[in-house]
Amino acid sequence: MVETEATNFLRVLLQQDAEHIQTWLRMVWAKQQQVPEKFNWLGLAEVSTSNAQELAWALPYPYDKSICIRIFVNWYNY
């Protein structure tokens, strides 16, 4: 199976922390960053949501878990 540019980019992006992903999204929306053709936006949203849920259960209160949730909300609004 050959990995497409979009799939590879998503895989690498999802290895970054949530703040890096949020910065990348802001740059995309500001048209300062290009997105690979056929980018899997739904995959980004699903993994970000899953990561936010894991953080919500794994980290002690009062940790700021909102960054992963903001990524999903911003994606949805885009």
PDB file of N, CA and C in Angstrom:
ATOM      1  N   MET A   1       0.842  -1.177   0.000  1.00  0.00           N
ATOM      2  CA  MET A   1       0.000   0.000   0.000  1.00  0.00           C
ATOM      3  C   MET A   1       0.889   1.243   0.000  1.00  0.00           C
ATOM      4  N   VAL A   2       0.615   2.149  -0.899  1.00  0.00           N
ATOM      5  CA  VAL A   2       1.378   3.383  -1.004  1.00  0.00           C
ATOM      6  C   VAL A   2       0.666   4.463  -0.203  1.00  0.00           C
ATOM      7  N   GLU A   3       1.404   5.101   0.680  1.00  0.00           N
ATOM      8  CA  GLU A   3       0.842   6.159   1.504  1.00  0.00           C
ATOM      9  C   GLU A   3       0.843   7.459   0.711  1.00  0.00           C
ATOM     10  N   THR A   4      -0.308   8.103   0.619  1.00  0.00           N
ATOM     11  CA  THR A   4      -0.397   9.359  -0.114  1.00  0.00           C
ATOM     12  C   THR A   4       0.227  10.484   0.702  1.00  0.00           C
ATOM     13  N   GLU A   5       0.489  11.595   0.020  1.00  0.00           N
ATOM     14  CA  GLU A   5       1.036  12.766   0.716  1.00  0.00           C
ATOM     15  C   GLU A   5       0.104  13.225   1.833  1.00  0.00           C
ATOM     16  N   ALA A   6      -1.201  13.240   1.555  1.00  0.00           N
ATOM     17  CA  ALA A   6      -2.173  13.685   2.554  1.00  0.00           C
ATOM     18  C   ALA A   6      -2.196  12.753   3.762  1.00  0.00           C
ATOM     19  N   THR A   7      -2.134  11.448   3.528  1.00  0.00           N
ATOM     20  CA  THR A   7      -2.139  10.481   4.622  1.00  0.00           C
ATOM     21  C   THR A   7      -0.868  10.600   5.454  1.00  0.00           C
ATOM     22  N   ASN A   8       0.253  10.723   4.796  1.00  0.00           N
ATOM     23  CA  ASN A   8       1.520  10.873   5.499  1.00  0.00           C
ATOM     24  C   ASN A   8       1.530  12.162   6.320  1.00  0.00           C
ATOM     25  N   PHE A   9       1.026  13.241   5.726  1.00  0.00           N
ATOM     26  CA  PHE A   9       0.994  14.519   6.441  1.00  0.00           C
ATOM     27  C   PHE A   9       0.131  14.416   7.689  1.00  0.00           C
ATOM     28  N   LEU A  10      -1.044  13.795   7.556  1.00  0.00           N
ATOM     29  CA  LEU A  10      -1.925  13.632   8.718  1.00  0.00           C
ATOM     30  C   LEU A  10      -1.249  12.803   9.797  1.00  0.00           C
ATOM     31  N   ARG A  11      -0.598  11.721   9.413  1.00  0.00           N
ATOM     32  CA  ARG A  11       0.091  10.864  10.385  1.00  0.00           C
ATOM     33  C   ARG A  11       1.138  11.659  11.153  1.00  0.00           C
ATOM     34  N   VAL A  12       1.935  12.439  10.434  1.00  0.00           N
ATOM     35  CA  VAL A  12       2.985  13.246  11.079  1.00  0.00           C
ATOM     36  C   VAL A  12       2.360  14.348  11.939  1.00  0.00           C
ATOM     37  N   LEU A  13       1.313  14.979  11.427  1.00  0.00           N
ATOM     38  CA  LEU A  13       0.642  16.048  12.178  1.00  0.00           C
ATOM     39  C   LEU A  13       0.095  15.528  13.505  1.00  0.00           C
ATOM     40  N   LEU A  14      -0.484  14.336  13.477  1.00  0.00           N
ATOM     41  CA  LEU A  14      -1.083  13.779  14.687  1.00  0.00           C
ATOM     42  C   LEU A  14      -0.050  13.334  15.719  1.00  0.00           C
ATOM     43  N   GLN A  15       1.208  13.304  15.339  1.00  0.00           N
ATOM     44  CA  GLN A  15       2.270  13.003  16.298  1.00  0.00           C
ATOM     45  C   GLN A  15       2.698  14.253  17.064  1.00  0.00           C
ATOM     46  N   GLN A  16       2.201  15.413  16.629  1.00  0.00           N
ATOM     47  CA  GLN A  16       2.541  16.677  17.282  1.00  0.00           C
ATOM     48  C   GLN A  16       1.606  16.907  18.469  1.00  0.00           C
ATOM     49  N   ASP A  17       1.996  17.847  19.329  1.00  0.00           N
ATOM     50  CA  ASP A  17       1.106  18.157  20.451  1.00  0.00           C
ATOM     51  C   ASP A  17      -0.064  19.020  19.964  1.00  0.00           C
ATOM     52  N   ALA A  18      -1.073  19.124  20.797  1.00  0.00           N
ATOM     53  CA  ALA A  18      -2.310  19.806  20.424  1.00  0.00           C
ATOM     54  C   ALA A  18      -2.082  21.278  20.082  1.00  0.00           C
ATOM     55  N   GLU A  19      -1.194  21.941  20.783  1.00  0.00           N
ATOM     56  CA  GLU A  19      -0.939  23.354  20.502  1.00  0.00           C
ATOM     57  C   GLU A  19      -0.321  23.535  19.113  1.00  0.00           C
ATOM     58  N   HIS A  20       0.536  22.611  18.702  1.00  0.00           N
ATOM     59  CA  HIS A  20       1.129  22.671  17.365  1.00  0.00           C
ATOM     60  C   HIS A  20       0.044  22.508  16.304  1.00  0.00           C
ATOM     61  N   ILE A  21      -0.866  21.576  16.521  1.00  0.00           N
ATOM     62  CA  ILE A  21      -1.955  21.351  15.575  1.00  0.00           C
ATOM     63  C   ILE A  21      -2.846  22.589  15.494  1.00  0.00           C
ATOM     64  N   GLN A  22      -3.138  23.187  16.635  1.00  0.00           N
ATOM     65  CA  GLN A  22      -3.964  24.401  16.664  1.00  0.00           C
ATOM     66  C   GLN A  22      -3.285  25.527  15.885  1.00  0.00           C
ATOM     67  N   THR A  23      -1.990  25.680  16.046  1.00  0.00           N
ATOM     68  CA  THR A  23      -1.243  26.700  15.310  1.00  0.00           C
ATOM     69  C   THR A  23      -1.317  26.429  13.811  1.00  0.00           C
ATOM     70  N   TRP A  24      -1.150  25.177  13.426  1.00  0.00           N
ATOM     71  CA  TRP A  24      -1.231  24.804  12.019  1.00  0.00           C
ATOM     72  C   TRP A  24      -2.613  25.134  11.455  1.00  0.00           C
ATOM     73  N   LEU A  25      -3.670  24.815  12.205  1.00  0.00           N
ATOM     74  CA  LEU A  25      -5.026  25.119  11.746  1.00  0.00           C
ATOM     75  C   LEU A  25      -5.221  26.616  11.543  1.00  0.00           C
ATOM     76  N   ARG A  26      -4.737  27.399  12.472  1.00  0.00           N
ATOM     77  CA  ARG A  26      -4.864  28.862  12.331  1.00  0.00           C
ATOM     78  C   ARG A  26      -4.144  29.356  11.080  1.00  0.00           C
ATOM     79  N   MET A  27      -3.006  28.791  10.794  1.00  0.00           N
ATOM     80  CA  MET A  27      -2.265  29.183   9.597  1.00  0.00           C
ATOM     81  C   MET A  27      -3.015  28.769   8.333  1.00  0.00           C
ATOM     82  N   VAL A  28      -3.654  27.611   8.352  1.00  0.00           N
ATOM     83  CA  VAL A  28      -4.464  27.169   7.208  1.00  0.00           C
ATOM     84  C   VAL A  28      -5.608  28.144   6.978  1.00  0.00           C
ATOM     85  N   TRP A  29      -6.320  28.496   8.046  1.00  0.00           N
ATOM     86  CA  TRP A  29      -7.467  29.389   7.907  1.00  0.00           C
ATOM     87  C   TRP A  29      -7.044  30.786   7.468  1.00  0.00           C
ATOM     88  N   ALA A  30      -5.835  31.190   7.823  1.00  0.00           N
ATOM     89  CA  ALA A  30      -5.312  32.495   7.411  1.00  0.00           C
ATOM     90  C   ALA A  30      -4.679  32.421   6.021  1.00  0.00           C
ATOM     91  N   LYS A  31      -4.747  31.258   5.403  1.00  0.00           N
ATOM     92  CA  LYS A  31      -4.176  31.010   4.071  1.00  0.00           C
ATOM     93  C   LYS A  31      -2.659  31.235   4.042  1.00  0.00           C
ATOM     94  N   GLN A  32      -2.015  30.944   5.182  1.00  0.00           N
ATOM     95  CA  GLN A  32      -0.560  31.023   5.289  1.00  0.00           C
ATOM     96  C   GLN A  32       0.078  29.644   5.172  1.00  0.00           C
ATOM     97  N   GLN A  33      -0.752  28.616   5.100  1.00  0.00           N
ATOM     98  CA  GLN A  33      -0.288  27.236   5.024  1.00  0.00           C
ATOM     99  C   GLN A  33      -1.207  26.490   4.077  1.00  0.00           C
ATOM    100  N   GLN A  34      -0.634  25.669   3.216  1.00  0.00           N
ATOM    101  CA  GLN A  34      -1.443  24.873   2.301  1.00  0.00           C
ATOM    102  C   GLN A  34      -1.725  23.499   2.896  1.00  0.00           C
ATOM    103  N   VAL A  35      -2.846  22.943   2.490  1.00  0.00           N
ATOM    104  CA  VAL A  35      -3.261  21.621   2.936  1.00  0.00           C
ATOM    105  C   VAL A  35      -3.105  20.663   1.760  1.00  0.00           C
ATOM    106  N   PRO A  36      -2.541  19.475   2.003  1.00  0.00           N
ATOM    107  CA  PRO A  36      -2.419  18.506   0.902  1.00  0.00           C
ATOM    108  C   PRO A  36      -3.788  18.171   0.305  1.00  0.00           C
ATOM    109  N   GLU A  37      -3.801  17.925  -0.986  1.00  0.00           N
ATOM    110  CA  GLU A  37      -5.033  17.530  -1.655  1.00  0.00           C
ATOM    111  C   GLU A  37      -5.563  16.247  -1.023  1.00  0.00           C
ATOM    112  N   LYS A  38      -6.866  16.181  -0.862  1.00  0.00           N
ATOM    113  CA  LYS A  38      -7.566  15.035  -0.262  1.00  0.00           C
ATOM    114  C   LYS A  38      -7.176  14.823   1.203  1.00  0.00           C
ATOM    115  N   PHE A  39      -6.899  15.919   1.908  1.00  0.00           N
ATOM    116  CA  PHE A  39      -6.567  15.829   3.331  1.00  0.00           C
ATOM    117  C   PHE A  39      -7.770  15.279   4.087  1.00  0.00           C
ATOM    118  N   ASN A  40      -7.534  14.416   5.046  1.00  0.00           N
ATOM    119  CA  ASN A  40      -8.590  13.746   5.807  1.00  0.00           C
ATOM    120  C   ASN A  40      -8.981  14.587   7.022  1.00  0.00           C
ATOM    121  N   TRP A  41      -9.836  15.570   6.791  1.00  0.00           N
ATOM    122  CA  TRP A  41     -10.279  16.447   7.877  1.00  0.00           C
ATOM    123  C   TRP A  41     -11.045  15.665   8.937  1.00  0.00           C
ATOM    124  N   LEU A  42     -11.863  14.738   8.508  1.00  0.00           N
ATOM    125  CA  LEU A  42     -12.627  13.940   9.468  1.00  0.00           C
ATOM    126  C   LEU A  42     -11.690  13.119  10.351  1.00  0.00           C
ATOM    127  N   GLY A  43     -10.635  12.565   9.764  1.00  0.00           N
ATOM    128  CA  GLY A  43      -9.650  11.822  10.548  1.00  0.00           C
ATOM    129  C   GLY A  43      -8.999  12.703  11.599  1.00  0.00           C
ATOM    130  N   LEU A  44      -8.656  13.935  11.228  1.00  0.00           N
ATOM    131  CA  LEU A  44      -8.072  14.875  12.184  1.00  0.00           C
ATOM    132  C   LEU A  44      -9.045  15.153  13.322  1.00  0.00           C
ATOM    133  N   ALA A  45     -10.303  15.383  12.974  1.00  0.00           N
ATOM    134  CA  ALA A  45     -11.313  15.671  13.996  1.00  0.00           C
ATOM    135  C   ALA A  45     -11.534  14.476  14.922  1.00  0.00           C
ATOM    136  N   GLU A  46     -11.605  13.289  14.349  1.00  0.00           N
ATOM    137  CA  GLU A  46     -11.849  12.093  15.164  1.00  0.00           C
ATOM    138  C   GLU A  46     -10.701  11.812  16.122  1.00  0.00           C
ATOM    139  N   VAL A  47      -9.470  11.910  15.637  1.00  0.00           N
ATOM    140  CA  VAL A  47      -8.318  11.648  16.505  1.00  0.00           C
ATOM    141  C   VAL A  47      -8.189  12.742  17.558  1.00  0.00           C
ATOM    142  N   SER A  48      -8.431  13.994  17.186  1.00  0.00           N
ATOM    143  CA  SER A  48      -8.365  15.088  18.159  1.00  0.00           C
ATOM    144  C   SER A  48      -9.404  14.909  19.257  1.00  0.00           C
ATOM    145  N   THR A  49     -10.599  14.488  18.864  1.00  0.00           N
ATOM    146  CA  THR A  49     -11.655  14.237  19.848  1.00  0.00           C
ATOM    147  C   THR A  49     -11.275  13.088  20.770  1.00  0.00           C
ATOM    148  N   SER A  50     -10.748  12.025  20.195  1.00  0.00           N
ATOM    149  CA  SER A  50     -10.322  10.879  20.993  1.00  0.00           C
ATOM    150  C   SER A  50      -9.220  11.272  21.971  1.00  0.00           C
ATOM    151  N   ASN A  51      -8.263  12.060  21.485  1.00  0.00           N
ATOM    152  CA  ASN A  51      -7.172  12.510  22.359  1.00  0.00           C
ATOM    153  C   ASN A  51      -7.698  13.384  23.487  1.00  0.00           C
ATOM    154  N   ALA A  52      -8.669  14.233  23.190  1.00  0.00           N
ATOM    155  CA  ALA A  52      -9.251  15.087  24.224  1.00  0.00           C
ATOM    156  C   ALA A  52      -9.954  14.246  25.288  1.00  0.00           C
ATOM    157  N   GLN A  53     -10.641  13.209  24.851  1.00  0.00           N
ATOM    158  CA  GLN A  53     -11.319  12.326  25.802  1.00  0.00           C
ATOM    159  C   GLN A  53     -10.310  11.597  26.680  1.00  0.00           C
ATOM    160  N   GLU A  54      -9.221  11.130  26.077  1.00  0.00           N
ATOM    161  CA  GLU A  54      -8.188  10.453  26.858  1.00  0.00           C
ATOM    162  C   GLU A  54      -7.571  11.401  27.883  1.00  0.00           C
ATOM    163  N   LEU A  55      -7.311  12.636  27.466  1.00  0.00           N
ATOM    164  CA  LEU A  55      -6.764  13.616  28.406  1.00  0.00           C
ATOM    165  C   LEU A  55      -7.724  13.881  29.555  1.00  0.00           C
ATOM    166  N   ALA A  56      -8.998  13.953  29.229  1.00  0.00           N
ATOM    167  CA  ALA A  56      -9.998  14.240  30.256  1.00  0.00           C
ATOM    168  C   ALA A  56      -9.989  13.184  31.356  1.00  0.00           C
ATOM    169  N   TRP A  57      -9.715  11.939  30.992  1.00  0.00           N
ATOM    170  CA  TRP A  57      -9.711  10.867  31.978  1.00  0.00           C
ATOM    171  C   TRP A  57      -8.343  10.651  32.620  1.00  0.00           C
ATOM    172  N   ALA A  58      -7.274  10.950  31.894  1.00  0.00           N
ATOM    173  CA  ALA A  58      -5.937  10.587  32.364  1.00  0.00           C
ATOM    174  C   ALA A  58      -5.259  11.650  33.223  1.00  0.00           C
ATOM    175  N   LEU A  59      -5.587  12.896  33.015  1.00  0.00           N
ATOM    176  CA  LEU A  59      -4.863  13.956  33.704  1.00  0.00           C
ATOM    177  C   LEU A  59      -5.622  14.463  34.922  1.00  0.00           C
ATOM    178  N   PRO A  60      -4.884  14.838  35.950  1.00  0.00           N
ATOM    179  CA  PRO A  60      -5.540  15.315  37.173  1.00  0.00           C
ATOM    180  C   PRO A  60      -6.190  16.679  36.975  1.00  0.00           C
ATOM    181  N   TYR A  61      -7.225  16.897  37.716  1.00  0.00           N
ATOM    182  CA  TYR A  61      -7.892  18.201  37.727  1.00  0.00           C
ATOM    183  C   TYR A  61      -7.010  19.173  38.492  1.00  0.00           C
ATOM    184  N   PRO A  62      -6.886  20.403  38.172  1.00  0.00           N
ATOM    185  CA  PRO A  62      -7.501  21.167  37.093  1.00  0.00           C
ATOM    186  C   PRO A  62      -6.538  21.376  35.939  1.00  0.00           C
ATOM    187  N   TYR A  63      -6.320  20.416  35.121  1.00  0.00           N
ATOM    188  CA  TYR A  63      -5.462  20.538  33.941  1.00  0.00           C
ATOM    189  C   TYR A  63      -6.276  21.128  32.794  1.00  0.00           C
ATOM    190  N   ASP A  64      -5.662  22.013  32.014  1.00  0.00           N
ATOM    191  CA  ASP A  64      -6.361  22.635  30.891  1.00  0.00           C
ATOM    192  C   ASP A  64      -6.445  21.650  29.729  1.00  0.00           C
ATOM    193  N   LYS A  65      -7.580  20.997  29.610  1.00  0.00           N
ATOM    194  CA  LYS A  65      -7.794  20.004  28.562  1.00  0.00           C
ATOM    195  C   LYS A  65      -8.467  20.617  27.337  1.00  0.00           C
ATOM    196  N   SER A  66      -8.697  21.901  27.379  1.00  0.00           N
ATOM    197  CA  SER A  66      -9.529  22.529  26.362  1.00  0.00           C
ATOM    198  C   SER A  66      -8.880  22.633  24.992  1.00  0.00           C
ATOM    199  N   ILE A  67      -7.567  22.521  24.879  1.00  0.00           N
ATOM    200  CA  ILE A  67      -6.922  22.714  23.575  1.00  0.00           C
ATOM    201  C   ILE A  67      -7.384  21.681  22.559  1.00  0.00           C
ATOM    202  N   CYS A  68      -7.490  20.419  22.937  1.00  0.00           N
ATOM    203  CA  CYS A  68      -7.953  19.396  21.993  1.00  0.00           C
ATOM    204  C   CYS A  68      -9.412  19.635  21.613  1.00  0.00           C
ATOM    205  N   ILE A  69     -10.195  20.064  22.560  1.00  0.00           N
ATOM    206  CA  ILE A  69     -11.599  20.346  22.286  1.00  0.00           C
ATOM    207  C   ILE A  69     -11.713  21.542  21.347  1.00  0.00           C
ATOM    208  N   ARG A  70     -10.889  22.565  21.544  1.00  0.00           N
ATOM    209  CA  ARG A  70     -10.911  23.729  20.659  1.00  0.00           C
ATOM    210  C   ARG A  70     -10.521  23.345  19.239  1.00  0.00           C
ATOM    211  N   ILE A  71      -9.590  22.406  19.072  1.00  0.00           N
ATOM    212  CA  ILE A  71      -9.219  21.954  17.729  1.00  0.00           C
ATOM    213  C   ILE A  71     -10.447  21.380  17.031  1.00  0.00           C
ATOM    214  N   PHE A  72     -11.178  20.532  17.724  1.00  0.00           N
ATOM    215  CA  PHE A  72     -12.360  19.937  17.113  1.00  0.00           C
ATOM    216  C   PHE A  72     -13.400  20.998  16.779  1.00  0.00           C
ATOM    217  N   VAL A  73     -13.672  21.899  17.709  1.00  0.00           N
ATOM    218  CA  VAL A  73     -14.681  22.937  17.482  1.00  0.00           C
ATOM    219  C   VAL A  73     -14.263  23.835  16.321  1.00  0.00           C
ATOM    220  N   ASN A  74     -13.002  24.211  16.273  1.00  0.00           N
ATOM    221  CA  ASN A  74     -12.533  25.061  15.176  1.00  0.00           C
ATOM    222  C   ASN A  74     -12.636  24.334  13.847  1.00  0.00           C
ATOM    223  N   TRP A  75     -12.307  23.046  13.827  1.00  0.00           N
ATOM    224  CA  TRP A  75     -12.439  22.265  12.597  1.00  0.00           C
ATOM    225  C   TRP A  75     -13.882  22.241  12.153  1.00  0.00           C
ATOM    226  N   TYR A  76     -14.776  22.001  13.094  1.00  0.00           N
ATOM    227  CA  TYR A  76     -16.202  21.912  12.771  1.00  0.00           C
ATOM    228  C   TYR A  76     -16.697  23.232  12.183  1.00  0.00           C
ATOM    229  N   ASN A  77     -16.261  24.342  12.754  1.00  0.00           N
ATOM    230  CA  ASN A  77     -16.684  25.651  12.274  1.00  0.00           C
ATOM    231  C   ASN A  77     -16.073  25.992  10.924  1.00  0.00           C
ATOM    232  N   TYR A  78     -14.948  25.383  10.581  1.00  0.00           N
ATOM    233  CA  TYR A  78     -14.287  25.644   9.310  1.00  0.00           C
ATOM    234  C   TYR A  78     -15.078  25.059   8.181  1.00  0.00           C
TER     235      TYR A  78
END
